[in-house]
Amino acid sequence: MMLSPEIFPVPLIHISETNSTNNYLQSLCSKQKVEELTVVVADFQTSGRGQRGNSWESDSGKNLLFSTVIFPEFLEARRQFLISQIISLAIKEELETYTTDISIKWPNDIYWKEKKICGMLIENDLMGRNISQSIAGIGININQETFHSSAPNPVSLRQITGKEFDLFEILKNIMLRIQSYYNFLKKGNTESIACQYEMSLFRKKGMHRFKDANGEFLARIICVEPEGRLILEDEMLNKKGYMFKEVEYLLK
Ligand SMILES: Nc1ncnc2c1ncn2[C@@H]1O[C@H](COP(=O)(O)OP(=O)(O)OP(=O)(O)O)[C@@H](O)[C@H]1O
Ligand SMILES: O=C(O)CCCC[C@@H]1SC[C@@H]2NC(=O)N[C@@H]21
């Protein structure tokens, strides 16, 4: 189904079922010219993909499961974390219109308090030193009342507020916010984006427990470097930098 631009601000493909909206959009982009910020949204995914090969749980028609594509050829591969940053900020801002206590958990999650409300899977294609295509797959728990998988700490907007939400209204608002952040990025406002991102971080203040290859430790977040590296400072005031997957947050 294709909704008209008056109703939806970007091209929208709504499908009832697919294995993964990331796969669907990837395959579409390999076959035909696709407009930037085209959205593929599905009611149900038969094998929704998460980070680290995890699966993504969602009851049919209850949540937002979508992917969008950009072709940021101006962006160097070493700055690809900016894509995660603008999408995280867009989603955080939209969710904040419905509830408080939303933060961005580095590198690719959105949290409500200590629980995960949204996960992102961003898959980039490179061309030389730059990014030719970026597919951002986003799962946001909206109307699901109970979770059945082994997901450690899922939470939905419904569980937080007790209300039911219009999925397409939220999707539309998120796409408008992504569009506006993407234009901001194109204009070179990278420092402002990084600064807003840092201010929005989960566990930005205070000492917290983390775990790396050497075991558990207490540390505080210092910053996120432009390449996406998380800089922590431990109790002995030693600074350590981590790329994705090299460190885990220990949840309460
Ligand atoms: N709808 C969902 N909402 C929240 N969590 C989910 C959902 N579906 C699956 N999960 C679970 O989320 C887990 C992955 O979450 P998370 O990304 O927090 O893991 P992680 O290993 O801590 O990685 P990272 O913190 O780097 O993102 C998987 O175990 C997966 O089962
Ligand atoms: O936190 C994670 O592990 C990332 C989850 C990403 C899930 C979304 S749902 C829409 C898109 N299609 C997928 O297969 N995955 C992403």
PDB file of C-alpha atoms and ligand atoms in Angstrom:
ATOM      1  CA  MET A   1       0.000   0.000   0.000  1.00  0.00           C
ATOM      2  CA  MET A   2       1.314   3.469  -0.893  1.00  0.00           C
ATOM      3  CA  LEU A   3      -0.168   6.432   1.003  1.00  0.00           C
ATOM      4  CA  SER A   4      -0.263   9.829  -0.701  1.00  0.00           C
ATOM      5  CA  PRO A   5       2.191  12.614   0.271  1.00  0.00           C
ATOM      6  CA  GLU A   6      -0.646  14.682   1.820  1.00  0.00           C
ATOM      7  CA  ILE A   7      -1.146  11.879   4.299  1.00  0.00           C
ATOM      8  CA  PHE A   8       2.433  10.731   4.744  1.00  0.00           C
ATOM      9  CA  PRO A   9       5.530  12.948   4.358  1.00  0.00           C
ATOM     10  CA  VAL A  10       7.817  10.323   2.747  1.00  0.00           C
ATOM     11  CA  PRO A  11       7.203   7.339   0.418  1.00  0.00           C
ATOM     12  CA  LEU A  12       5.657   4.583   2.487  1.00  0.00           C
ATOM     13  CA  ILE A  13       5.418   0.869   1.783  1.00  0.00           C
ATOM     14  CA  HIS A  14       3.142  -0.926   4.223  1.00  0.00           C
ATOM     15  CA  ILE A  15       3.274  -4.710   4.198  1.00  0.00           C
ATOM     16  CA  SER A  16       1.469  -7.136   6.438  1.00  0.00           C
ATOM     17  CA  GLU A  17       4.327  -9.622   6.787  1.00  0.00           C
ATOM     18  CA  THR A  18       7.991  -9.980   5.838  1.00  0.00           C
ATOM     19  CA  ASN A  19      10.995 -11.751   7.316  1.00  0.00           C
ATOM     20  CA  SER A  20      12.637  -8.417   8.195  1.00  0.00           C
ATOM     21  CA  THR A  21      11.915  -4.873   6.989  1.00  0.00           C
ATOM     22  CA  ASN A  22      15.699  -4.332   6.716  1.00  0.00           C
ATOM     23  CA  ASN A  23      15.959  -7.282   4.313  1.00  0.00           C
ATOM     24  CA  TYR A  24      12.908  -6.096   2.370  1.00  0.00           C
ATOM     25  CA  LEU A  25      14.298  -2.589   1.873  1.00  0.00           C
ATOM     26  CA  GLN A  26      17.796  -3.898   1.116  1.00  0.00           C
ATOM     27  CA  SER A  27      16.407  -6.078  -1.614  1.00  0.00           C
ATOM     28  CA  LEU A  28      14.238  -3.264  -3.026  1.00  0.00           C
ATOM     29  CA  CYS A  29      17.245  -0.913  -3.165  1.00  0.00           C
ATOM     30  CA  SER A  30      19.283  -3.524  -5.035  1.00  0.00           C
ATOM     31  CA  LYS A  31      16.563  -3.850  -7.702  1.00  0.00           C
ATOM     32  CA  GLN A  32      15.333  -0.293  -8.289  1.00  0.00           C
ATOM     33  CA  LYS A  33      15.924   3.367  -7.555  1.00  0.00           C
ATOM     34  CA  VAL A  34      14.468   4.138  -4.152  1.00  0.00           C
ATOM     35  CA  GLU A  35      13.826   7.652  -2.890  1.00  0.00           C
ATOM     36  CA  GLU A  36      15.706   8.758   0.222  1.00  0.00           C
ATOM     37  CA  LEU A  37      13.747   8.286   3.457  1.00  0.00           C
ATOM     38  CA  THR A  38      11.413   5.733   1.886  1.00  0.00           C
ATOM     39  CA  VAL A  39       9.881   3.716   4.712  1.00  0.00           C
ATOM     40  CA  VAL A  40       9.015   0.042   4.777  1.00  0.00           C
ATOM     41  CA  VAL A  41       6.722  -0.770   7.686  1.00  0.00           C
ATOM     42  CA  ALA A  42       5.430  -4.241   8.537  1.00  0.00           C
ATOM     43  CA  ASP A  43       2.695  -5.489  10.836  1.00  0.00           C
ATOM     44  CA  PHE A  44       4.721  -8.637  11.506  1.00  0.00           C
ATOM     45  CA  GLN A  45       8.252  -9.944  10.940  1.00  0.00           C
ATOM     46  CA  THR A  46       8.859 -13.679  10.754  1.00  0.00           C
ATOM     47  CA  SER A  47      12.546 -13.206  11.644  1.00  0.00           C
ATOM     48  CA  GLY A  48      13.024  -9.687  12.921  1.00  0.00           C
ATOM     49  CA  ARG A  49      16.715  -9.117  13.410  1.00  0.00           C
ATOM     50  CA  GLY A  50      18.381  -7.446  16.377  1.00  0.00           C
ATOM     51  CA  GLN A  51      21.976  -6.576  17.122  1.00  0.00           C
ATOM     52  CA  ARG A  52      24.527  -9.378  17.626  1.00  0.00           C
ATOM     53  CA  GLY A  53      22.338 -11.826  15.737  1.00  0.00           C
ATOM     54  CA  ASN A  54      19.551 -11.473  18.323  1.00  0.00           C
ATOM     55  CA  SER A  55      15.928 -11.728  17.268  1.00  0.00           C
ATOM     56  CA  TRP A  56      13.360  -8.973  17.728  1.00  0.00           C
ATOM     57  CA  GLU A  57      10.045  -9.798  19.369  1.00  0.00           C
ATOM     58  CA  SER A  58       6.780  -8.173  18.318  1.00  0.00           C
ATOM     59  CA  ASP A  59       3.157  -9.330  18.291  1.00  0.00           C
ATOM     60  CA  SER A  60       1.426  -8.717  14.958  1.00  0.00           C
ATOM     61  CA  GLY A  61       0.125  -5.165  14.463  1.00  0.00           C
ATOM     62  CA  LYS A  62       1.032  -4.058  17.982  1.00  0.00           C
ATOM     63  CA  ASN A  63       4.311  -2.216  17.473  1.00  0.00           C
ATOM     64  CA  LEU A  64       6.325  -0.164  15.035  1.00  0.00           C
ATOM     65  CA  LEU A  65       8.620  -2.303  12.893  1.00  0.00           C
ATOM     66  CA  PHE A  66      10.124  -0.246  10.102  1.00  0.00           C
ATOM     67  CA  SER A  67      13.185   0.537   8.054  1.00  0.00           C
ATOM     68  CA  THR A  68      14.220   3.647   6.192  1.00  0.00           C
ATOM     69  CA  VAL A  69      17.057   4.360   3.776  1.00  0.00           C
ATOM     70  CA  ILE A  70      19.407   7.263   3.141  1.00  0.00           C
ATOM     71  CA  PHE A  71      22.278   7.685   0.689  1.00  0.00           C
ATOM     72  CA  PRO A  72      24.660   9.936   2.668  1.00  0.00           C
ATOM     73  CA  GLU A  73      27.525  10.009   0.175  1.00  0.00           C
ATOM     74  CA  PHE A  74      28.853  13.168   1.860  1.00  0.00           C
ATOM     75  CA  LEU A  75      29.474  11.252   5.085  1.00  0.00           C
ATOM     76  CA  GLU A  76      32.810   9.563   5.718  1.00  0.00           C
ATOM     77  CA  ALA A  77      32.581   5.973   6.945  1.00  0.00           C
ATOM     78  CA  ARG A  78      34.517   6.906  10.101  1.00  0.00           C
ATOM     79  CA  ARG A  79      31.652   9.266  10.987  1.00  0.00           C
ATOM     80  CA  GLN A  80      28.891   6.700  10.427  1.00  0.00           C
ATOM     81  CA  PHE A  81      27.845   6.863  14.076  1.00  0.00           C
ATOM     82  CA  LEU A  82      26.215  10.213  13.247  1.00  0.00           C
ATOM     83  CA  ILE A  83      23.429   8.233  11.556  1.00  0.00           C
ATOM     84  CA  SER A  84      22.694   6.375  14.774  1.00  0.00           C
ATOM     85  CA  GLN A  85      22.854   9.683  16.645  1.00  0.00           C
ATOM     86  CA  ILE A  86      20.291  11.536  14.501  1.00  0.00           C
ATOM     87  CA  ILE A  87      17.877   8.611  14.456  1.00  0.00           C
ATOM     88  CA  SER A  88      18.175   8.120  18.213  1.00  0.00           C
ATOM     89  CA  LEU A  89      17.526  11.814  18.838  1.00  0.00           C
ATOM     90  CA  ALA A  90      14.496  11.814  16.532  1.00  0.00           C
ATOM     91  CA  ILE A  91      12.952   8.802  18.277  1.00  0.00           C
ATOM     92  CA  LYS A  92      13.778  10.050  21.751  1.00  0.00           C
ATOM     93  CA  GLU A  93      12.127  13.401  21.041  1.00  0.00           C
ATOM     94  CA  GLU A  94       8.980  11.752  19.688  1.00  0.00           C
ATOM     95  CA  LEU A  95       8.698   9.355  22.648  1.00  0.00           C
ATOM     96  CA  GLU A  96       9.167  12.280  25.022  1.00  0.00           C
ATOM     97  CA  THR A  97       5.887  13.711  23.796  1.00  0.00           C
ATOM     98  CA  TYR A  98       4.144  10.707  25.439  1.00  0.00           C
ATOM     99  CA  THR A  99       6.228  10.064  28.558  1.00  0.00           C
ATOM    100  CA  THR A 100       9.181  11.229  30.643  1.00  0.00           C
ATOM    101  CA  ASP A 101      12.400   9.310  31.527  1.00  0.00           C
ATOM    102  CA  ILE A 102      13.425   8.516  27.937  1.00  0.00           C
ATOM    103  CA  SER A 103      17.150   8.262  27.250  1.00  0.00           C
ATOM    104  CA  ILE A 104      19.506   6.956  24.581  1.00  0.00           C
ATOM    105  CA  LYS A 105      21.483   3.911  25.592  1.00  0.00           C
ATOM    106  CA  TRP A 106      24.740   3.880  23.664  1.00  0.00           C
ATOM    107  CA  PRO A 107      25.083   2.640  21.018  1.00  0.00           C
ATOM    108  CA  ASN A 108      21.718   1.752  19.523  1.00  0.00           C
ATOM    109  CA  ASP A 109      18.870   1.539  22.024  1.00  0.00           C
ATOM    110  CA  ILE A 110      16.270   3.863  23.480  1.00  0.00           C
ATOM    111  CA  TYR A 111      15.362   3.296  27.112  1.00  0.00           C
ATOM    112  CA  TRP A 112      12.514   4.244  29.410  1.00  0.00           C
ATOM    113  CA  LYS A 113      13.999   4.260  32.886  1.00  0.00           C
ATOM    114  CA  GLU A 114      15.935   0.947  33.046  1.00  0.00           C
ATOM    115  CA  LYS A 115      13.898  -0.738  30.304  1.00  0.00           C
ATOM    116  CA  LYS A 116      14.294  -1.041  26.555  1.00  0.00           C
ATOM    117  CA  ILE A 117      11.519   0.519  24.489  1.00  0.00           C
ATOM    118  CA  CYS A 118      13.324   0.673  21.141  1.00  0.00           C
ATOM    119  CA  GLY A 119      16.173  -1.027  19.325  1.00  0.00           C
ATOM    120  CA  MET A 120      17.920  -0.070  16.105  1.00  0.00           C
ATOM    121  CA  LEU A 121      19.811  -2.072  13.533  1.00  0.00           C
ATOM    122  CA  ILE A 122      21.706   0.193  11.146  1.00  0.00           C
ATOM    123  CA  GLU A 123      23.337  -1.448   8.140  1.00  0.00           C
ATOM    124  CA  ASN A 124      25.711   0.643   6.053  1.00  0.00           C
ATOM    125  CA  ASP A 125      27.214   0.068   2.613  1.00  0.00           C
ATOM    126  CA  LEU A 126      30.491   1.819   1.932  1.00  0.00           C
ATOM    127  CA  MET A 127      31.875   3.246  -1.290  1.00  0.00           C
ATOM    128  CA  GLY A 128      35.569   3.993  -0.805  1.00  0.00           C
ATOM    129  CA  ARG A 129      35.846   6.121   2.316  1.00  0.00           C
ATOM    130  CA  ASN A 130      32.237   7.242   2.295  1.00  0.00           C
ATOM    131  CA  ILE A 131      28.796   5.761   2.914  1.00  0.00           C
ATOM    132  CA  SER A 132      26.777   4.967  -0.170  1.00  0.00           C
ATOM    133  CA  GLN A 133      23.681   3.582   1.556  1.00  0.00           C
ATOM    134  CA  SER A 134      22.423   3.285   5.096  1.00  0.00           C
ATOM    135  CA  ILE A 135      19.395   1.231   6.065  1.00  0.00           C
ATOM    136  CA  ALA A 136      18.119   1.968   9.537  1.00  0.00           C
ATOM    137  CA  GLY A 137      15.797  -0.674  10.982  1.00  0.00           C
ATOM    138  CA  ILE A 138      13.826   0.445  13.989  1.00  0.00           C
ATOM    139  CA  GLY A 139      11.628  -1.508  16.367  1.00  0.00           C
ATOM    140  CA  ILE A 140       9.592   0.475  18.913  1.00  0.00           C
ATOM    141  CA  ASN A 141       7.366  -1.215  21.461  1.00  0.00           C
ATOM    142  CA  ILE A 142       4.098   0.689  21.345  1.00  0.00           C
ATOM    143  CA  ASN A 143       0.873  -1.200  22.078  1.00  0.00           C
ATOM    144  CA  GLN A 144       2.123  -4.629  23.204  1.00  0.00           C
ATOM    145  CA  GLU A 145       0.807  -5.501  26.668  1.00  0.00           C
ATOM    146  CA  THR A 146       2.979  -8.508  27.490  1.00  0.00           C
ATOM    147  CA  PHE A 147       6.254  -9.830  26.104  1.00  0.00           C
ATOM    148  CA  HIS A 148       6.793 -13.532  25.669  1.00  0.00           C
ATOM    149  CA  SER A 149      10.449 -13.960  24.616  1.00  0.00           C
ATOM    150  CA  SER A 150      13.582 -14.045  26.734  1.00  0.00           C
ATOM    151  CA  ALA A 151      14.061 -10.331  26.098  1.00  0.00           C
ATOM    152  CA  PRO A 152      15.713  -9.100  29.304  1.00  0.00           C
ATOM    153  CA  ASN A 153      13.858  -5.821  29.868  1.00  0.00           C
ATOM    154  CA  PRO A 154      11.304  -4.884  27.212  1.00  0.00           C
ATOM    155  CA  VAL A 155       8.711  -2.203  27.842  1.00  0.00           C
ATOM    156  CA  SER A 156       6.046  -0.623  25.639  1.00  0.00           C
ATOM    157  CA  LEU A 157       4.424   2.793  25.560  1.00  0.00           C
ATOM    158  CA  ARG A 158       1.181   1.049  26.452  1.00  0.00           C
ATOM    159  CA  GLN A 159       2.716  -0.499  29.565  1.00  0.00           C
ATOM    160  CA  ILE A 160       4.150   2.868  30.591  1.00  0.00           C
ATOM    161  CA  THR A 161       1.054   5.009  30.016  1.00  0.00           C
ATOM    162  CA  GLY A 162      -1.863   2.566  30.056  1.00  0.00           C
ATOM    163  CA  LYS A 163      -2.972   4.060  26.716  1.00  0.00           C
ATOM    164  CA  GLU A 164      -3.258   2.746  23.156  1.00  0.00           C
ATOM    165  CA  PHE A 165      -1.484   4.635  20.357  1.00  0.00           C
ATOM    166  CA  ASP A 166      -1.952   5.184  16.613  1.00  0.00           C
ATOM    167  CA  LEU A 167       1.116   3.540  15.060  1.00  0.00           C
ATOM    168  CA  PHE A 168       0.995   5.565  11.837  1.00  0.00           C
ATOM    169  CA  GLU A 169       0.727   8.879  13.653  1.00  0.00           C
ATOM    170  CA  ILE A 170       3.890   8.073  15.646  1.00  0.00           C
ATOM    171  CA  LEU A 171       5.654   6.784  12.526  1.00  0.00           C
ATOM    172  CA  LYS A 172       4.773   9.963  10.619  1.00  0.00           C
ATOM    173  CA  ASN A 173       6.101  12.180  13.417  1.00  0.00           C
ATOM    174  CA  ILE A 174       9.295  10.155  13.704  1.00  0.00           C
ATOM    175  CA  MET A 175       9.927  10.401   9.966  1.00  0.00           C
ATOM    176  CA  LEU A 176       9.413  14.178  10.071  1.00  0.00           C
ATOM    177  CA  ARG A 177      11.910  14.376  12.922  1.00  0.00           C
ATOM    178  CA  ILE A 178      14.416  12.094  11.126  1.00  0.00           C
ATOM    179  CA  GLN A 179      14.035  14.201   7.966  1.00  0.00           C
ATOM    180  CA  SER A 180      14.722  17.370   9.891  1.00  0.00           C
ATOM    181  CA  TYR A 181      17.765  15.928  11.722  1.00  0.00           C
ATOM    182  CA  TYR A 182      19.079  14.545   8.425  1.00  0.00           C
ATOM    183  CA  ASN A 183      18.871  18.016   6.849  1.00  0.00           C
ATOM    184  CA  PHE A 184      20.653  19.394   9.914  1.00  0.00           C
ATOM    185  CA  LEU A 185      23.404  16.779   9.421  1.00  0.00           C
ATOM    186  CA  LYS A 186      23.699  17.597   5.706  1.00  0.00           C
ATOM    187  CA  LYS A 187      24.360  21.217   6.702  1.00  0.00           C
ATOM    188  CA  GLY A 188      27.358  20.028   8.722  1.00  0.00           C
ATOM    189  CA  ASN A 189      26.011  20.530  12.245  1.00  0.00           C
ATOM    190  CA  THR A 190      27.890  17.540  13.567  1.00  0.00           C
ATOM    191  CA  GLU A 191      29.071  19.099  16.821  1.00  0.00           C
ATOM    192  CA  SER A 192      25.576  20.147  17.790  1.00  0.00           C
ATOM    193  CA  ILE A 193      24.259  16.646  17.037  1.00  0.00           C
ATOM    194  CA  ALA A 194      27.020  15.023  19.101  1.00  0.00           C
ATOM    195  CA  CYS A 195      26.351  17.424  21.945  1.00  0.00           C
ATOM    196  CA  GLN A 196      22.581  16.809  21.963  1.00  0.00           C
ATOM    197  CA  TYR A 197      23.273  13.063  21.820  1.00  0.00           C
ATOM    198  CA  GLU A 198      25.597  13.197  24.794  1.00  0.00           C
ATOM    199  CA  MET A 199      23.079  15.165  26.833  1.00  0.00           C
ATOM    200  CA  SER A 200      20.472  12.483  26.131  1.00  0.00           C
ATOM    201  CA  LEU A 201      22.568   9.518  27.243  1.00  0.00           C
ATOM    202  CA  PHE A 202      21.333   6.781  29.545  1.00  0.00           C
ATOM    203  CA  ARG A 203      23.388   6.853  32.771  1.00  0.00           C
ATOM    204  CA  LYS A 204      25.057  10.103  31.767  1.00  0.00           C
ATOM    205  CA  LYS A 205      25.530  11.057  35.410  1.00  0.00           C
ATOM    206  CA  GLY A 206      27.179   9.159  38.242  1.00  0.00           C
ATOM    207  CA  MET A 207      29.137   5.932  38.608  1.00  0.00           C
ATOM    208  CA  HIS A 208      27.610   2.761  37.159  1.00  0.00           C
ATOM    209  CA  ARG A 209      28.566  -0.872  36.735  1.00  0.00           C
ATOM    210  CA  PHE A 210      29.945  -1.987  33.388  1.00  0.00           C
ATOM    211  CA  LYS A 211      31.517  -5.193  32.139  1.00  0.00           C
ATOM    212  CA  ASP A 212      34.300  -5.585  29.599  1.00  0.00           C
ATOM    213  CA  ALA A 213      36.606  -8.431  28.560  1.00  0.00           C
ATOM    214  CA  ASN A 214      38.438  -8.103  31.902  1.00  0.00           C
ATOM    215  CA  GLY A 215      35.323  -8.276  34.059  1.00  0.00           C
ATOM    216  CA  GLU A 216      33.030  -5.926  35.961  1.00  0.00           C
ATOM    217  CA  PHE A 217      33.966  -2.418  37.050  1.00  0.00           C
ATOM    218  CA  LEU A 218      32.480   0.871  38.224  1.00  0.00           C
ATOM    219  CA  ALA A 219      32.845   3.856  35.917  1.00  0.00           C
ATOM    220  CA  ARG A 220      31.265   7.050  34.718  1.00  0.00           C
ATOM    221  CA  ILE A 221      30.614   8.128  31.167  1.00  0.00           C
ATOM    222  CA  ILE A 222      32.970  10.876  29.990  1.00  0.00           C
ATOM    223  CA  CYS A 223      31.830  11.268  26.364  1.00  0.00           C
ATOM    224  CA  VAL A 224      31.126   9.570  23.060  1.00  0.00           C
ATOM    225  CA  GLU A 225      33.853  10.315  20.508  1.00  0.00           C
ATOM    226  CA  PRO A 226      32.982  11.239  16.889  1.00  0.00           C
ATOM    227  CA  GLU A 227      33.714   7.683  15.713  1.00  0.00           C
ATOM    228  CA  GLY A 228      31.188   6.388  18.254  1.00  0.00           C
ATOM    229  CA  ARG A 229      33.698   5.246  20.860  1.00  0.00           C
ATOM    230  CA  LEU A 230      32.336   5.372  24.443  1.00  0.00           C
ATOM    231  CA  ILE A 231      34.857   6.868  26.868  1.00  0.00           C
ATOM    232  CA  LEU A 232      34.549   5.742  30.492  1.00  0.00           C
ATOM    233  CA  GLU A 233      36.525   6.710  33.572  1.00  0.00           C
ATOM    234  CA  ASP A 234      36.883   4.110  36.304  1.00  0.00           C
ATOM    235  CA  GLU A 235      37.295   4.555  40.082  1.00  0.00           C
ATOM    236  CA  MET A 236      41.075   4.867  39.702  1.00  0.00           C
ATOM    237  CA  LEU A 237      40.436   7.715  37.215  1.00  0.00           C
ATOM    238  CA  ASN A 238      41.724   5.560  34.348  1.00  0.00           C
ATOM    239  CA  LYS A 239      40.062   6.357  31.030  1.00  0.00           C
ATOM    240  CA  LYS A 240      39.047   3.524  28.740  1.00  0.00           C
ATOM    241  CA  GLY A 241      37.546   3.718  25.253  1.00  0.00           C
ATOM    242  CA  TYR A 242      35.162   1.122  23.835  1.00  0.00           C
ATOM    243  CA  MET A 243      33.757   0.425  20.424  1.00  0.00           C
ATOM    244  CA  PHE A 244      30.405  -1.340  20.154  1.00  0.00           C
ATOM    245  CA  LYS A 245      30.165  -4.778  21.712  1.00  0.00           C
ATOM    246  CA  GLU A 246      33.360  -4.256  23.739  1.00  0.00           C
ATOM    247  CA  VAL A 247      31.508  -3.165  26.872  1.00  0.00           C
ATOM    248  CA  GLU A 248      28.157  -3.957  28.481  1.00  0.00           C
ATOM    249  CA  TYR A 249      26.077  -1.949  30.904  1.00  0.00           C
ATOM    250  CA  LEU A 250      25.054  -3.949  33.962  1.00  0.00           C
ATOM    251  CA  LEU A 251      21.398  -3.209  34.542  1.00  0.00           C
ATOM    252  CA  LYS A 252      19.803  -2.790  37.946  1.00  0.00           C
TER     253      LYS A 252
HETATM  254  N1  LIG B   1      10.653  -5.981  21.479  1.00  0.00           N
HETATM  255  C1  LIG B   1      11.734  -6.009  22.240  1.00  0.00           C
HETATM  256  N2  LIG B   1      11.941  -5.047  23.165  1.00  0.00           N
HETATM  257  C2  LIG B   1      13.018  -5.065  23.946  1.00  0.00           C
HETATM  258  N3  LIG B   1      13.980  -6.005  23.888  1.00  0.00           N
HETATM  259  C3  LIG B   1      13.821  -6.977  22.973  1.00  0.00           C
HETATM  260  C4  LIG B   1      12.707  -7.001  22.111  1.00  0.00           C
HETATM  261  N4  LIG B   1      12.827  -8.060  21.289  1.00  0.00           N
HETATM  262  C5  LIG B   1      13.964  -8.670  21.632  1.00  0.00           C
HETATM  263  N5  LIG B   1      14.582  -8.038  22.644  1.00  0.00           N
HETATM  264  C6  LIG B   1      15.811  -8.493  23.302  1.00  0.00           C
HETATM  265  O1  LIG B   1      16.762  -7.570  23.361  1.00  0.00           O
HETATM  266  C7  LIG B   1      18.013  -8.219  23.573  1.00  0.00           C
HETATM  267  C8  LIG B   1      19.046  -7.393  22.947  1.00  0.00           C
HETATM  268  O2  LIG B   1      19.012  -6.220  23.688  1.00  0.00           O
HETATM  269  P1  LIG B   1      20.246  -5.304  23.912  1.00  0.00           P
HETATM  270  O3  LIG B   1      20.499  -4.618  22.630  1.00  0.00           O
HETATM  271  O4  LIG B   1      20.015  -4.472  25.130  1.00  0.00           O
HETATM  272  O5  LIG B   1      21.361  -6.397  24.221  1.00  0.00           O
HETATM  273  P2  LIG B   1      22.767  -6.117  24.584  1.00  0.00           P
HETATM  274  O6  LIG B   1      23.398  -7.463  24.419  1.00  0.00           O
HETATM  275  O7  LIG B   1      22.875  -5.506  25.925  1.00  0.00           O
HETATM  276  O8  LIG B   1      23.269  -5.109  23.435  1.00  0.00           O
HETATM  277  P3  LIG B   1      23.472  -3.538  23.452  1.00  0.00           P
HETATM  278  O9  LIG B   1      23.354  -3.013  24.849  1.00  0.00           O
HETATM  279  O10 LIG B   1      24.832  -3.368  22.877  1.00  0.00           O
HETATM  280  O11 LIG B   1      22.403  -2.995  22.557  1.00  0.00           O
HETATM  281  C9  LIG B   1      17.939  -9.551  23.033  1.00  0.00           C
HETATM  282  O12 LIG B   1      18.179 -10.414  24.078  1.00  0.00           O
HETATM  283  C10 LIG B   1      16.516  -9.623  22.571  1.00  0.00           C
HETATM  284  O13 LIG B   1      15.967 -10.818  22.984  1.00  0.00           O
HETATM  285  O1  LIG B   2      18.091  -3.800  19.671  1.00  0.00           O
HETATM  286  C1  LIG B   2      18.274  -4.525  18.710  1.00  0.00           C
HETATM  287  O2  LIG B   2      18.782  -5.613  18.838  1.00  0.00           O
HETATM  288  C2  LIG B   2      17.880  -4.011  17.343  1.00  0.00           C
HETATM  289  C3  LIG B   2      16.468  -4.340  17.006  1.00  0.00           C
HETATM  290  C4  LIG B   2      16.038  -3.822  15.670  1.00  0.00           C
HETATM  291  C5  LIG B   2      14.671  -4.306  15.300  1.00  0.00           C
HETATM  292  C6  LIG B   2      14.137  -3.647  14.064  1.00  0.00           C
HETATM  293  S1  LIG B   2      12.446  -4.068  13.769  1.00  0.00           S
HETATM  294  C7  LIG B   2      12.517  -3.374  12.180  1.00  0.00           C
HETATM  295  C8  LIG B   2      13.872  -3.731  11.605  1.00  0.00           C
HETATM  296  N1  LIG B   2      13.837  -5.022  10.962  1.00  0.00           N
HETATM  297  C9  LIG B   2      14.601  -5.902  11.578  1.00  0.00           C
HETATM  298  O3  LIG B   2      14.718  -7.094  11.235  1.00  0.00           O
HETATM  299  N2  LIG B   2      15.205  -5.351  12.626  1.00  0.00           N
HETATM  300  C10 LIG B   2      14.861  -3.965  12.772  1.00  0.00           C
END
